[in-house]
PDB file of N, H, CA, C and O in Angstrom:
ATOM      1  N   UNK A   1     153.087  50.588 127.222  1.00  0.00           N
ATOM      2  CA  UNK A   1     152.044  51.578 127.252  1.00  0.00           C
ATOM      3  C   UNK A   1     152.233  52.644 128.305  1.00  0.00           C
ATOM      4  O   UNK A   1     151.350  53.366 128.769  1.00  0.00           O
ATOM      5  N   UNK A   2     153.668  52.633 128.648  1.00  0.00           N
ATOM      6  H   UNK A   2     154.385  52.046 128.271  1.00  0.00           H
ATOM      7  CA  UNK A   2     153.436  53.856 129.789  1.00  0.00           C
ATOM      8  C   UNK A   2     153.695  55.333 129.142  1.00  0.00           C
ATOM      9  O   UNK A   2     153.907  55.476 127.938  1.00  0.00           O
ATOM     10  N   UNK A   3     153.666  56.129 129.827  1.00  0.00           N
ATOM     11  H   UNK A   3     153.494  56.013 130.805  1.00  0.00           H
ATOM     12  CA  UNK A   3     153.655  57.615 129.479  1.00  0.00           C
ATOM     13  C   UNK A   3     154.752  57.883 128.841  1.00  0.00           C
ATOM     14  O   UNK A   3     154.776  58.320 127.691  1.00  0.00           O
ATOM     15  N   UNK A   4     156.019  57.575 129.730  1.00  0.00           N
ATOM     16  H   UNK A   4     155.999  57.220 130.664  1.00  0.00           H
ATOM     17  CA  UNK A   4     157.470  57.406 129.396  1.00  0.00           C
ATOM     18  C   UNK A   4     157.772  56.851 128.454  1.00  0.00           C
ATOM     19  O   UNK A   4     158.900  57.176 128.084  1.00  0.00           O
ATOM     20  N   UNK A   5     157.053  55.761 127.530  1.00  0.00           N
ATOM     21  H   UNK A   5     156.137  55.497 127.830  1.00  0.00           H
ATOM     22  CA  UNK A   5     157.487  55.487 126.616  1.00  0.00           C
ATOM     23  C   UNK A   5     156.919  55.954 125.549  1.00  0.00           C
ATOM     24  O   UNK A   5     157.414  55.911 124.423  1.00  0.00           O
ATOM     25  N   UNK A   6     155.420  56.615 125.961  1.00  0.00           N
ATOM     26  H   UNK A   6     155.018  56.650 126.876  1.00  0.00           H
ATOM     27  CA  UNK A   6     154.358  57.166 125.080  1.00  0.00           C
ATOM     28  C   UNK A   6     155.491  58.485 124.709  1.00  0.00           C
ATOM     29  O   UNK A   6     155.943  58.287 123.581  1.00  0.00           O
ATOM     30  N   UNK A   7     155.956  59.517 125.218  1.00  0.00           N
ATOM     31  H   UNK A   7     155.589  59.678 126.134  1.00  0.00           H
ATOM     32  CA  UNK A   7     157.135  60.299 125.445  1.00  0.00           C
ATOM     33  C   UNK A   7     158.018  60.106 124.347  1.00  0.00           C
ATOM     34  O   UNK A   7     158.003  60.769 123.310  1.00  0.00           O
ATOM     35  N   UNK A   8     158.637  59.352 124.567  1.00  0.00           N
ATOM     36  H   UNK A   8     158.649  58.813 125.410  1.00  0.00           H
ATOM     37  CA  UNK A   8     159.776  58.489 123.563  1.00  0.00           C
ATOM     38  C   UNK A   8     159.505  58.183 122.329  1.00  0.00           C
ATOM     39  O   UNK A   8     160.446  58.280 121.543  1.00  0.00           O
ATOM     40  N   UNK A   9     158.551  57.859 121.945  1.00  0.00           N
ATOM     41  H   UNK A   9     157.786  57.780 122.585  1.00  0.00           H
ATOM     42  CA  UNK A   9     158.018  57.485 120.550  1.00  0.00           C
ATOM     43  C   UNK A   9     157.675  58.043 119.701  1.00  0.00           C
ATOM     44  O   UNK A   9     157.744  57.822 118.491  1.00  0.00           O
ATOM     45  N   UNK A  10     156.915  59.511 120.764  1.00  0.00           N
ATOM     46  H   UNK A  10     156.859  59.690 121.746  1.00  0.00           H
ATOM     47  CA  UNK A  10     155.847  60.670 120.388  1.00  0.00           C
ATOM     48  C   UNK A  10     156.818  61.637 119.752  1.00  0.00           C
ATOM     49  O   UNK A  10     156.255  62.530 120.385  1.00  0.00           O
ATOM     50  N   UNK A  11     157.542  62.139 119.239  1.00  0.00           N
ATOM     51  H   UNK A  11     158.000  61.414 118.725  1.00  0.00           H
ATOM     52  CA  UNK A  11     158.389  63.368 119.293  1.00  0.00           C
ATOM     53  C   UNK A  11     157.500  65.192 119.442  1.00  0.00           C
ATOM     54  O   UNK A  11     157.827  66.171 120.113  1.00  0.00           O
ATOM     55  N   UNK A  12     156.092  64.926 118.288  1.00  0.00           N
ATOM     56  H   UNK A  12     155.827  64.130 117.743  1.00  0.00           H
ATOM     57  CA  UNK A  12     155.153  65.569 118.762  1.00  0.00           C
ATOM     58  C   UNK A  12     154.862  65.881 119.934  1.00  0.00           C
ATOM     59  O   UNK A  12     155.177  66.934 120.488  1.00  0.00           O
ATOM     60  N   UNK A  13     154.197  64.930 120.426  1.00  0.00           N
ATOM     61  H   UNK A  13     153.941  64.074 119.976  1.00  0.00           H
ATOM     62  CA  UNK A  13     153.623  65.081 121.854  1.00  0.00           C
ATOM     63  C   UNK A  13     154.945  65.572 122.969  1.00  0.00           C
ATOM     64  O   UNK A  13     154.818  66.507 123.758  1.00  0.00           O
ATOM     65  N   UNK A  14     156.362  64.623 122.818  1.00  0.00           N
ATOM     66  H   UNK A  14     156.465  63.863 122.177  1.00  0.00           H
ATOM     67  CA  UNK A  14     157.246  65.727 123.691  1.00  0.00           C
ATOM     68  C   UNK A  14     157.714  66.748 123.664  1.00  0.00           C
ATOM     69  O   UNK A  14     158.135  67.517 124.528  1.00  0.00           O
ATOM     70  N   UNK A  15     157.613  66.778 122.208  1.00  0.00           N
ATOM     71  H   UNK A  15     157.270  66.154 121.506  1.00  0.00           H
ATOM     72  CA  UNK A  15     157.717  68.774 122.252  1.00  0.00           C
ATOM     73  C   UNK A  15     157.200  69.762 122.599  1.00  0.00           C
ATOM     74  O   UNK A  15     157.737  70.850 122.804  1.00  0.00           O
ATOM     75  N   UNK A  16     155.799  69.395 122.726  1.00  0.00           N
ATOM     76  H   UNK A  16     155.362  68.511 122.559  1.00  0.00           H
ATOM     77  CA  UNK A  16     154.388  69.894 122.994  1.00  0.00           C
ATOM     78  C   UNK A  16     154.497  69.859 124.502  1.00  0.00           C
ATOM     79  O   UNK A  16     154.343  70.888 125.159  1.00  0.00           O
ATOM     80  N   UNK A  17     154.778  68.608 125.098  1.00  0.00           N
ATOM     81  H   UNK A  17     154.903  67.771 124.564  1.00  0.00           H
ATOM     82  CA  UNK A  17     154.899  68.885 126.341  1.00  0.00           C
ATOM     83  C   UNK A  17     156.116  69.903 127.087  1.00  0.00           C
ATOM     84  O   UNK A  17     155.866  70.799 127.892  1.00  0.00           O
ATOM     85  N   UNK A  18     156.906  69.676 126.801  1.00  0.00           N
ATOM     86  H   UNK A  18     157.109  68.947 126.147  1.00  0.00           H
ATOM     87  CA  UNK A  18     157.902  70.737 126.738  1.00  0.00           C
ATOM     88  C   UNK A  18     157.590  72.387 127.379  1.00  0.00           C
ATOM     89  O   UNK A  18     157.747  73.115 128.360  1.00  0.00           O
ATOM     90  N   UNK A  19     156.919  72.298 125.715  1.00  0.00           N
ATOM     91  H   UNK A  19     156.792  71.707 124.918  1.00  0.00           H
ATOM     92  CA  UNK A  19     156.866  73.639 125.677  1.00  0.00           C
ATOM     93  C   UNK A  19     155.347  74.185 126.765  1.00  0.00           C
ATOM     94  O   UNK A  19     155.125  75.306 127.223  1.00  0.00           O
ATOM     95  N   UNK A  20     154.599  73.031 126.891  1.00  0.00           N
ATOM     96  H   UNK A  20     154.779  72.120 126.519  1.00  0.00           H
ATOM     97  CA  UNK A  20     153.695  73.334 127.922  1.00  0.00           C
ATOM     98  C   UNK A  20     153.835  73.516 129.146  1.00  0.00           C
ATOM     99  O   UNK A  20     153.214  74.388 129.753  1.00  0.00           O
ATOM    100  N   UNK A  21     154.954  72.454 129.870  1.00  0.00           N
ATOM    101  H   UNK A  21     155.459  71.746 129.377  1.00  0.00           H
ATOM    102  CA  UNK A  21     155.734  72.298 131.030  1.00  0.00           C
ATOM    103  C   UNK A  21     156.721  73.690 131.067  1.00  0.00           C
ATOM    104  O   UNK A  21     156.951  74.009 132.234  1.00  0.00           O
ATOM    105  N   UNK A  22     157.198  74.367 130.317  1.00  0.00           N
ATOM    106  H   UNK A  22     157.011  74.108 129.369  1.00  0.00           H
ATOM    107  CA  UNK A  22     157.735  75.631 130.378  1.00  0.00           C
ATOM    108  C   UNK A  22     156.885  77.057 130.732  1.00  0.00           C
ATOM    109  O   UNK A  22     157.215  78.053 131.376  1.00  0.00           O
ATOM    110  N   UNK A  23     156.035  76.811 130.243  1.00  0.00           N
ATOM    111  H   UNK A  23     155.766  76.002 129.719  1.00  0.00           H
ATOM    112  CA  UNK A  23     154.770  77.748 130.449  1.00  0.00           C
ATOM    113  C   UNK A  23     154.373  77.939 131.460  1.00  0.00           C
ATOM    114  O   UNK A  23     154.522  78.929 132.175  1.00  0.00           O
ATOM    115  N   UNK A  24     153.615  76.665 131.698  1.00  0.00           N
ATOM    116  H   UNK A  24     153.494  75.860 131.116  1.00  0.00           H
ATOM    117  CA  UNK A  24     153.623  76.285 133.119  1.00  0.00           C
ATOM    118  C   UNK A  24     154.067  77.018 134.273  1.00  0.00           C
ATOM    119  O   UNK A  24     153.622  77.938 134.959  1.00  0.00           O
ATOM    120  N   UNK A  25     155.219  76.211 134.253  1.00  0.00           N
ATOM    121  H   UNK A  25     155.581  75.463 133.696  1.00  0.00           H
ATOM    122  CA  UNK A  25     156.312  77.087 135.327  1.00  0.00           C
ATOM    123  C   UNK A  25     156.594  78.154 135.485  1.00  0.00           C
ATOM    124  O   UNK A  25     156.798  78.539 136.636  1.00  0.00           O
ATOM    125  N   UNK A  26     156.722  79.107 134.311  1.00  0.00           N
ATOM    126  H   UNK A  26     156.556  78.794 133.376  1.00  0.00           H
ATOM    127  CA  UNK A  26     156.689  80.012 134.235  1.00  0.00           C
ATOM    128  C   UNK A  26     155.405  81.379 134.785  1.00  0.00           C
ATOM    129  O   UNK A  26     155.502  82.583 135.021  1.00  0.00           O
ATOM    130  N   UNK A  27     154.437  80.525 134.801  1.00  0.00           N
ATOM    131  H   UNK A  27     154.358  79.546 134.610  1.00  0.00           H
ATOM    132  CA  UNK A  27     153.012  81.268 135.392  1.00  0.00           C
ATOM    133  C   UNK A  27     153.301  80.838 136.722  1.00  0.00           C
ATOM    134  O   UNK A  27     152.971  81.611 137.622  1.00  0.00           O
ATOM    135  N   UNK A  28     154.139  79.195 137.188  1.00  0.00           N
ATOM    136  H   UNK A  28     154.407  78.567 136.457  1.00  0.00           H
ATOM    137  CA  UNK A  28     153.789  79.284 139.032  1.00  0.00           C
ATOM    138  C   UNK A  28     155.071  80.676 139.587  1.00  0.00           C
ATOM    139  O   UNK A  28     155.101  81.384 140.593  1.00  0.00           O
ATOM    140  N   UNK A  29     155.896  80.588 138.495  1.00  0.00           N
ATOM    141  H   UNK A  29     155.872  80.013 137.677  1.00  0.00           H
ATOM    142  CA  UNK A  29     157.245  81.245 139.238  1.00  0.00           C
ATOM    143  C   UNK A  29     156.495  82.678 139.487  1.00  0.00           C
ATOM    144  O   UNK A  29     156.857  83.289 140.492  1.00  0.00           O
ATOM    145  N   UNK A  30     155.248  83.410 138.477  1.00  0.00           N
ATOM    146  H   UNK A  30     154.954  82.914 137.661  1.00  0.00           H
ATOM    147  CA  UNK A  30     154.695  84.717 138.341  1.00  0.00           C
ATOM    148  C   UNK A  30     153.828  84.747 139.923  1.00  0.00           C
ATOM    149  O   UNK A  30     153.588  85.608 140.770  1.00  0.00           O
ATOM    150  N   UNK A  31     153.600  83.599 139.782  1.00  0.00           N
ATOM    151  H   UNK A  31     153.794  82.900 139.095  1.00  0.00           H
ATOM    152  CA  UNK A  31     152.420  83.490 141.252  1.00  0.00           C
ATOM    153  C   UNK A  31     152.681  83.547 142.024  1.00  0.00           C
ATOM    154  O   UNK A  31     152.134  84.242 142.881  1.00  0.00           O
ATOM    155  N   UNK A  32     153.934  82.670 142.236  1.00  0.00           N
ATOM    156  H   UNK A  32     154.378  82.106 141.540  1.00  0.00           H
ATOM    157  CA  UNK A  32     154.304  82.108 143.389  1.00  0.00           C
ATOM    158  C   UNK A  32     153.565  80.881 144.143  1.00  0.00           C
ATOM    159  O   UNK A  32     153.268  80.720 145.326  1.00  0.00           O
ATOM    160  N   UNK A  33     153.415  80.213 143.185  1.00  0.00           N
ATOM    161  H   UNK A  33     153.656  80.343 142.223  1.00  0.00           H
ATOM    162  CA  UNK A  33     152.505  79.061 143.431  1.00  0.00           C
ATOM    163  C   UNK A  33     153.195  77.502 142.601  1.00  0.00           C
ATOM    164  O   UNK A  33     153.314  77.285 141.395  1.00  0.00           O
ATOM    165  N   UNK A  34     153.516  76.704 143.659  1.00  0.00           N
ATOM    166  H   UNK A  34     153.419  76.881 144.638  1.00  0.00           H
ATOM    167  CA  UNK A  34     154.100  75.311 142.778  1.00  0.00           C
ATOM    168  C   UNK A  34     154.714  75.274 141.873  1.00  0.00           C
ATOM    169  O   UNK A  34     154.463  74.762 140.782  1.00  0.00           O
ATOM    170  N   UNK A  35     155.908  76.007 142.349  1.00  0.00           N
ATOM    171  H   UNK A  35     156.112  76.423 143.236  1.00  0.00           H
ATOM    172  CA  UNK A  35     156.984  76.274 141.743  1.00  0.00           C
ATOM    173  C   UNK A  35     157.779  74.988 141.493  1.00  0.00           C
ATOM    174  O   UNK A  35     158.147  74.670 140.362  1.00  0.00           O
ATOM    175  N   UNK A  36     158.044  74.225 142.640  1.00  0.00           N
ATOM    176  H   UNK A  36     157.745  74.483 143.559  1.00  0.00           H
ATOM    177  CA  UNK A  36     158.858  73.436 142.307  1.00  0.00           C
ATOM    178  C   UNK A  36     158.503  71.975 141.764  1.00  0.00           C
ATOM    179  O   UNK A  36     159.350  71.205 141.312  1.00  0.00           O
ATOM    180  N   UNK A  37     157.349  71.740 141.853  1.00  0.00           N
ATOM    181  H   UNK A  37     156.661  72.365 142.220  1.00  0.00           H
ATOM    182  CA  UNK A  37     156.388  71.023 141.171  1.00  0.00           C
ATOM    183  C   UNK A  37     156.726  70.991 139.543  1.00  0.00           C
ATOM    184  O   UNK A  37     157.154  70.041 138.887  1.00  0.00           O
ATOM    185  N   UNK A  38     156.381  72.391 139.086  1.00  0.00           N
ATOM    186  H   UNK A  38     156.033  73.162 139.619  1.00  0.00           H
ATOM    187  CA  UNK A  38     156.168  72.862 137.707  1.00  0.00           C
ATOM    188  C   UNK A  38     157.499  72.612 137.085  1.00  0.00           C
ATOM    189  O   UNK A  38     157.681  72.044 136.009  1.00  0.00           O
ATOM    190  N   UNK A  39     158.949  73.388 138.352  1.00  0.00           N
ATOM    191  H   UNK A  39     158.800  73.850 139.227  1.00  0.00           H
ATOM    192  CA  UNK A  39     159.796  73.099 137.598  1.00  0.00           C
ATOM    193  C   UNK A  39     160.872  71.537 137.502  1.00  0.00           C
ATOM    194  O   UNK A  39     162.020  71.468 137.063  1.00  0.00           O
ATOM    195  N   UNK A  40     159.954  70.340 138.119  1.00  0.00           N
ATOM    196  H   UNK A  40     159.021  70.396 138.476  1.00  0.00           H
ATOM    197  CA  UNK A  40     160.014  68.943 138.292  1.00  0.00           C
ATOM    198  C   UNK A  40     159.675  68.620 136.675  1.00  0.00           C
ATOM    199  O   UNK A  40     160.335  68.018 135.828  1.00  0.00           O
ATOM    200  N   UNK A  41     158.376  69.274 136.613  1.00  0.00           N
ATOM    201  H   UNK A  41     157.840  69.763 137.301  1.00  0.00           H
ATOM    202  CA  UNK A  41     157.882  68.693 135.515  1.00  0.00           C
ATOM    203  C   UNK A  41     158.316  68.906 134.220  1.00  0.00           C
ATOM    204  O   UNK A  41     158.123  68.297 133.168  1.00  0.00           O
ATOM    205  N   UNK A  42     159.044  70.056 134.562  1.00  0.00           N
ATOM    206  H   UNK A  42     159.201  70.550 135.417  1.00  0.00           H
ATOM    207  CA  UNK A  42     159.803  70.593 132.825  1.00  0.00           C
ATOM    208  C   UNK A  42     161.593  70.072 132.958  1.00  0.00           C
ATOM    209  O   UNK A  42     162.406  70.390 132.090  1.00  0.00           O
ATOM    210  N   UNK A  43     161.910  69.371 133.998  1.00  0.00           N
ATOM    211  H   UNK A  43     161.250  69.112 134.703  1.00  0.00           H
ATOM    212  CA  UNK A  43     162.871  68.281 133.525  1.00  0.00           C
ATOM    213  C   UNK A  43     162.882  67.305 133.094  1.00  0.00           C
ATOM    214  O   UNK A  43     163.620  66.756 132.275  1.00  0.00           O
ATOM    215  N   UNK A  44     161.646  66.874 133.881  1.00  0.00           N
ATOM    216  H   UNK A  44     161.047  67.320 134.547  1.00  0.00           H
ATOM    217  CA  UNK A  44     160.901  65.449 133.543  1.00  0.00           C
ATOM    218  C   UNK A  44     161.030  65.226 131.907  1.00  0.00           C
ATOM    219  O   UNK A  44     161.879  64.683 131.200  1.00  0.00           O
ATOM    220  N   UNK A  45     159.891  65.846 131.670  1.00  0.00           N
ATOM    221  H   UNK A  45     159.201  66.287 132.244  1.00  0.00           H
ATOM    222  CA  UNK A  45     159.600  66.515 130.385  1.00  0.00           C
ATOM    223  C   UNK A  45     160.891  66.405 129.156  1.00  0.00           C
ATOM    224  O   UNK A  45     161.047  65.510 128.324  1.00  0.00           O
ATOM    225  N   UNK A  46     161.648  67.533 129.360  1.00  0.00           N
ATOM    226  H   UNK A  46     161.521  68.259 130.036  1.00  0.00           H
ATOM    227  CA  UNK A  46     162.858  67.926 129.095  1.00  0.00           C
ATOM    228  C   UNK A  46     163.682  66.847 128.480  1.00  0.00           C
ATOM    229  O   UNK A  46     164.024  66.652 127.314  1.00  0.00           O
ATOM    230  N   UNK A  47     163.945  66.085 129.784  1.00  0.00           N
ATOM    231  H   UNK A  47     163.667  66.243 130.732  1.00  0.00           H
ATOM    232  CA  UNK A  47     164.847  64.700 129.609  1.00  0.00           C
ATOM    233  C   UNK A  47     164.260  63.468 128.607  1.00  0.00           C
ATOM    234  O   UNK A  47     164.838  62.533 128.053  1.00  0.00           O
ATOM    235  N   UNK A  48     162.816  63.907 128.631  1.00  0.00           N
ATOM    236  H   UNK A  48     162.346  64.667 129.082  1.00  0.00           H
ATOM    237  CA  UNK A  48     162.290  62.495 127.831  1.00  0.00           C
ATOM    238  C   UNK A  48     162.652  63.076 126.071  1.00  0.00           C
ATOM    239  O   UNK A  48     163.069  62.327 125.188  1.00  0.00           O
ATOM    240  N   UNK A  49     162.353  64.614 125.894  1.00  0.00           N
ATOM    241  H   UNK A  49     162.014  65.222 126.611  1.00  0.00           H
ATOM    242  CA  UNK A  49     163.121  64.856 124.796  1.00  0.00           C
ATOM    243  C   UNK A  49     163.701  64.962 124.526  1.00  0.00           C
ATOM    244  O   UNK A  49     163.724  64.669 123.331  1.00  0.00           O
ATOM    245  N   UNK A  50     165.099  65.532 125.139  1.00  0.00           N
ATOM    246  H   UNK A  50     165.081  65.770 126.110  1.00  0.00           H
ATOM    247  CA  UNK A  50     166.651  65.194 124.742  1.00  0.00           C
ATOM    248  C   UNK A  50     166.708  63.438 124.326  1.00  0.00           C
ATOM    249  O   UNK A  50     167.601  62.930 123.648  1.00  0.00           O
ATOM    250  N   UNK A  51     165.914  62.943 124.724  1.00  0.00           N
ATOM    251  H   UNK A  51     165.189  63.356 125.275  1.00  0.00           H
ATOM    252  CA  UNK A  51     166.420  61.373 124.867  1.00  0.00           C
ATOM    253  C   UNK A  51     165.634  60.712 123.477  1.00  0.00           C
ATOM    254  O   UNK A  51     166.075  59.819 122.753  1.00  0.00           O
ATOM    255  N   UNK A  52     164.335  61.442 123.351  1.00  0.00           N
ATOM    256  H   UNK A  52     163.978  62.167 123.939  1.00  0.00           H
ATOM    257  CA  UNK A  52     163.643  61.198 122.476  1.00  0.00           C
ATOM    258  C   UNK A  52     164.277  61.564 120.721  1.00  0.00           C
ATOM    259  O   UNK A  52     163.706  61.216 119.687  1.00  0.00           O
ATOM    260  N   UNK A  53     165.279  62.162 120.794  1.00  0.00           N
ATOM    261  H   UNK A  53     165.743  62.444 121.634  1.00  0.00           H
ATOM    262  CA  UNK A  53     165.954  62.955 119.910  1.00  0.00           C
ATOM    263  C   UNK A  53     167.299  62.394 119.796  1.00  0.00           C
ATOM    264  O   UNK A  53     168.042  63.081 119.095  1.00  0.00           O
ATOM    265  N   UNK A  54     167.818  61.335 120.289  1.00  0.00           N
ATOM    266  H   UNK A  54     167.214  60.777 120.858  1.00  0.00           H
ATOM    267  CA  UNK A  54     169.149  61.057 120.854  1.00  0.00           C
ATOM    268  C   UNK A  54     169.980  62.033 121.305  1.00  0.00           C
ATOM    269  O   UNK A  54     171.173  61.975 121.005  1.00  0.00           O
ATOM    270  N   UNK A  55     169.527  62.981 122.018  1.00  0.00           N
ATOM    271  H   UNK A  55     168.559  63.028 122.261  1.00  0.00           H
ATOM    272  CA  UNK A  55     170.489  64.157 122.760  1.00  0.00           C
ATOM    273  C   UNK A  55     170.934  63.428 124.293  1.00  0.00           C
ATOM    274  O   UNK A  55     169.981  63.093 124.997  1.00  0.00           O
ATOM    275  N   UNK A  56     172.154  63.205 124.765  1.00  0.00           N
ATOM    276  H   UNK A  56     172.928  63.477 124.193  1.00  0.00           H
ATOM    277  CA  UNK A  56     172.257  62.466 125.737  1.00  0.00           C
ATOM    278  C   UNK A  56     172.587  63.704 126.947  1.00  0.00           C
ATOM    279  O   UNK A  56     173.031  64.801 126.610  1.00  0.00           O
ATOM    280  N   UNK A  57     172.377  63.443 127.992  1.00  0.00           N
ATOM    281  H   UNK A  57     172.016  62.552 128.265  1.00  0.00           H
ATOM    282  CA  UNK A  57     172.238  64.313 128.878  1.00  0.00           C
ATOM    283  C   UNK A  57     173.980  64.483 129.524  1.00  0.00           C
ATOM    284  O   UNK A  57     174.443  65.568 129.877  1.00  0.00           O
ATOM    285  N   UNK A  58     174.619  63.389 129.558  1.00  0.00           N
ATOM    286  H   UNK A  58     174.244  62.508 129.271  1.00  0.00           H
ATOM    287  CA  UNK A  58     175.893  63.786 130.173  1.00  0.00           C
ATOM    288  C   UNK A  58     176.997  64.879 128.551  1.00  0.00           C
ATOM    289  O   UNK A  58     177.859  65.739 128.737  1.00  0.00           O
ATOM    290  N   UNK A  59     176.562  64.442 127.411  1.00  0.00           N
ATOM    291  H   UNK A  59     175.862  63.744 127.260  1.00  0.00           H
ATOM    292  CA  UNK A  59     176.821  65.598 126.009  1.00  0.00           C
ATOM    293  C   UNK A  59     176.141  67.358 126.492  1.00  0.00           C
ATOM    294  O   UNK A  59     176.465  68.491 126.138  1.00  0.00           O
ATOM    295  N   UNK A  60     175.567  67.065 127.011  1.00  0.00           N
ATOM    296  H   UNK A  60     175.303  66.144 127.298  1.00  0.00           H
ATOM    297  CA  UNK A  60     174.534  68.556 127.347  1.00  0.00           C
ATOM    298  C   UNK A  60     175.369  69.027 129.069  1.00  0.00           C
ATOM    299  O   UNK A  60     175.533  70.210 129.370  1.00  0.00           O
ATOM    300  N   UNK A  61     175.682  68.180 129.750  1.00  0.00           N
ATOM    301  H   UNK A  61     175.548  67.219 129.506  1.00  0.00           H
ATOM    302  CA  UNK A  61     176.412  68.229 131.073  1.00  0.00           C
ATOM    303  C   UNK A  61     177.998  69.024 131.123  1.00  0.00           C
ATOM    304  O   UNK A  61     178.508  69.904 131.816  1.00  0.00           O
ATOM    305  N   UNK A  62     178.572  67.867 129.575  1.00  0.00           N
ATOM    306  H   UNK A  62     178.157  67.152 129.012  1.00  0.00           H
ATOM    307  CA  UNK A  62     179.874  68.200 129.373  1.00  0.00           C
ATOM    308  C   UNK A  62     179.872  69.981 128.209  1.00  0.00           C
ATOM    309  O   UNK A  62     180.601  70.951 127.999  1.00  0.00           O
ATOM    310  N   UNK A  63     179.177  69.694 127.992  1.00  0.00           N
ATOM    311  H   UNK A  63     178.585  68.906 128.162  1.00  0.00           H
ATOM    312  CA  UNK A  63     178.738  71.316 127.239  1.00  0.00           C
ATOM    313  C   UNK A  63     178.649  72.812 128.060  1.00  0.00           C
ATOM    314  O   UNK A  63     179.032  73.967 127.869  1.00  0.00           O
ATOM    315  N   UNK A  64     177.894  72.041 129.100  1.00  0.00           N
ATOM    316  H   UNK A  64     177.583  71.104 129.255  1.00  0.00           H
ATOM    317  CA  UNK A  64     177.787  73.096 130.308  1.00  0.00           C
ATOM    318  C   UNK A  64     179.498  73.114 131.071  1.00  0.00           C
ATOM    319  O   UNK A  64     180.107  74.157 131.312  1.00  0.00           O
ATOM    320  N   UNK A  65     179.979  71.840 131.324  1.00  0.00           N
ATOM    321  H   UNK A  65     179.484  70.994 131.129  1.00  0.00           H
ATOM    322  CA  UNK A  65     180.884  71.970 131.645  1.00  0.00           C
ATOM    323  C   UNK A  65     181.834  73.209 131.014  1.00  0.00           C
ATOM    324  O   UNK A  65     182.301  74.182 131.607  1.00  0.00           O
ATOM    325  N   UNK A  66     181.933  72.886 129.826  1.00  0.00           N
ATOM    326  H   UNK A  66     181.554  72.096 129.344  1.00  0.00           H
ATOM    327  CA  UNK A  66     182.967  73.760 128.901  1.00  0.00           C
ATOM    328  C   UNK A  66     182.834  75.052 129.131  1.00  0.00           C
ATOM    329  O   UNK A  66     183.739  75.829 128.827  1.00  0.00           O
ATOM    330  N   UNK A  67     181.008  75.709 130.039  1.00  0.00           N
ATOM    331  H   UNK A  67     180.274  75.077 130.286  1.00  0.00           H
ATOM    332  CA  UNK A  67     181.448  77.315 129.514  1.00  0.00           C
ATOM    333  C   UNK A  67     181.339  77.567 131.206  1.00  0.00           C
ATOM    334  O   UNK A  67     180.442  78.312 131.602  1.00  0.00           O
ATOM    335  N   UNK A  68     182.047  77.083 131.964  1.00  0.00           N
ATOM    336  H   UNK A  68     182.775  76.477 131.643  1.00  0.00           H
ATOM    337  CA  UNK A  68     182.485  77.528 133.137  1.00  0.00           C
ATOM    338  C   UNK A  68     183.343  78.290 132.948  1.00  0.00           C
ATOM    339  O   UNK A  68     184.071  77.910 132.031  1.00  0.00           O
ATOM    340  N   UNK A  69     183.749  79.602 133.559  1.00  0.00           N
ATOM    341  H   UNK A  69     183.158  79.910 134.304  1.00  0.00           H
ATOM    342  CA  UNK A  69     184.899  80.368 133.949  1.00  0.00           C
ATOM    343  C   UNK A  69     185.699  80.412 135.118  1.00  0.00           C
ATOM    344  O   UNK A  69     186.653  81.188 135.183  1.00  0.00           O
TER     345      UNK A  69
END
């Protein structure tokens, strides 16, 4: 029954959060207010849907890797 797994199960609800946790952040970064808070929460977030989706995070790592110059 925890959140994290509520997350995981939900695909709804983590998308939703997502895209709320993006928002979010996006209004503290305008403010200048709990910034790094906001942008905690949209990894948080983030990671429970890549995961929720089977997107694995070191596939998304090695991706980034590739477009280094």
């Amino acid at each position: 029954g925890s959140y994290t797994n509520k997350l995981l199960s939900d695909k709804s609800l983590s998308k939703a959060k997502v895209l709320e946790e993006i928002n979010e952040l996006i209004e503290a970064v305008e403010k200048d207010t709990n910034k790094i808070h906001e942008a905690a929460d949209v990894f948080y977030h983030l990671a429970m849907y890549l995961e929720a989706n089977n997107i694995k995070i070191e596939d998304v790592m090695s991706e980034l890797d590739k477009r280094k110059k």
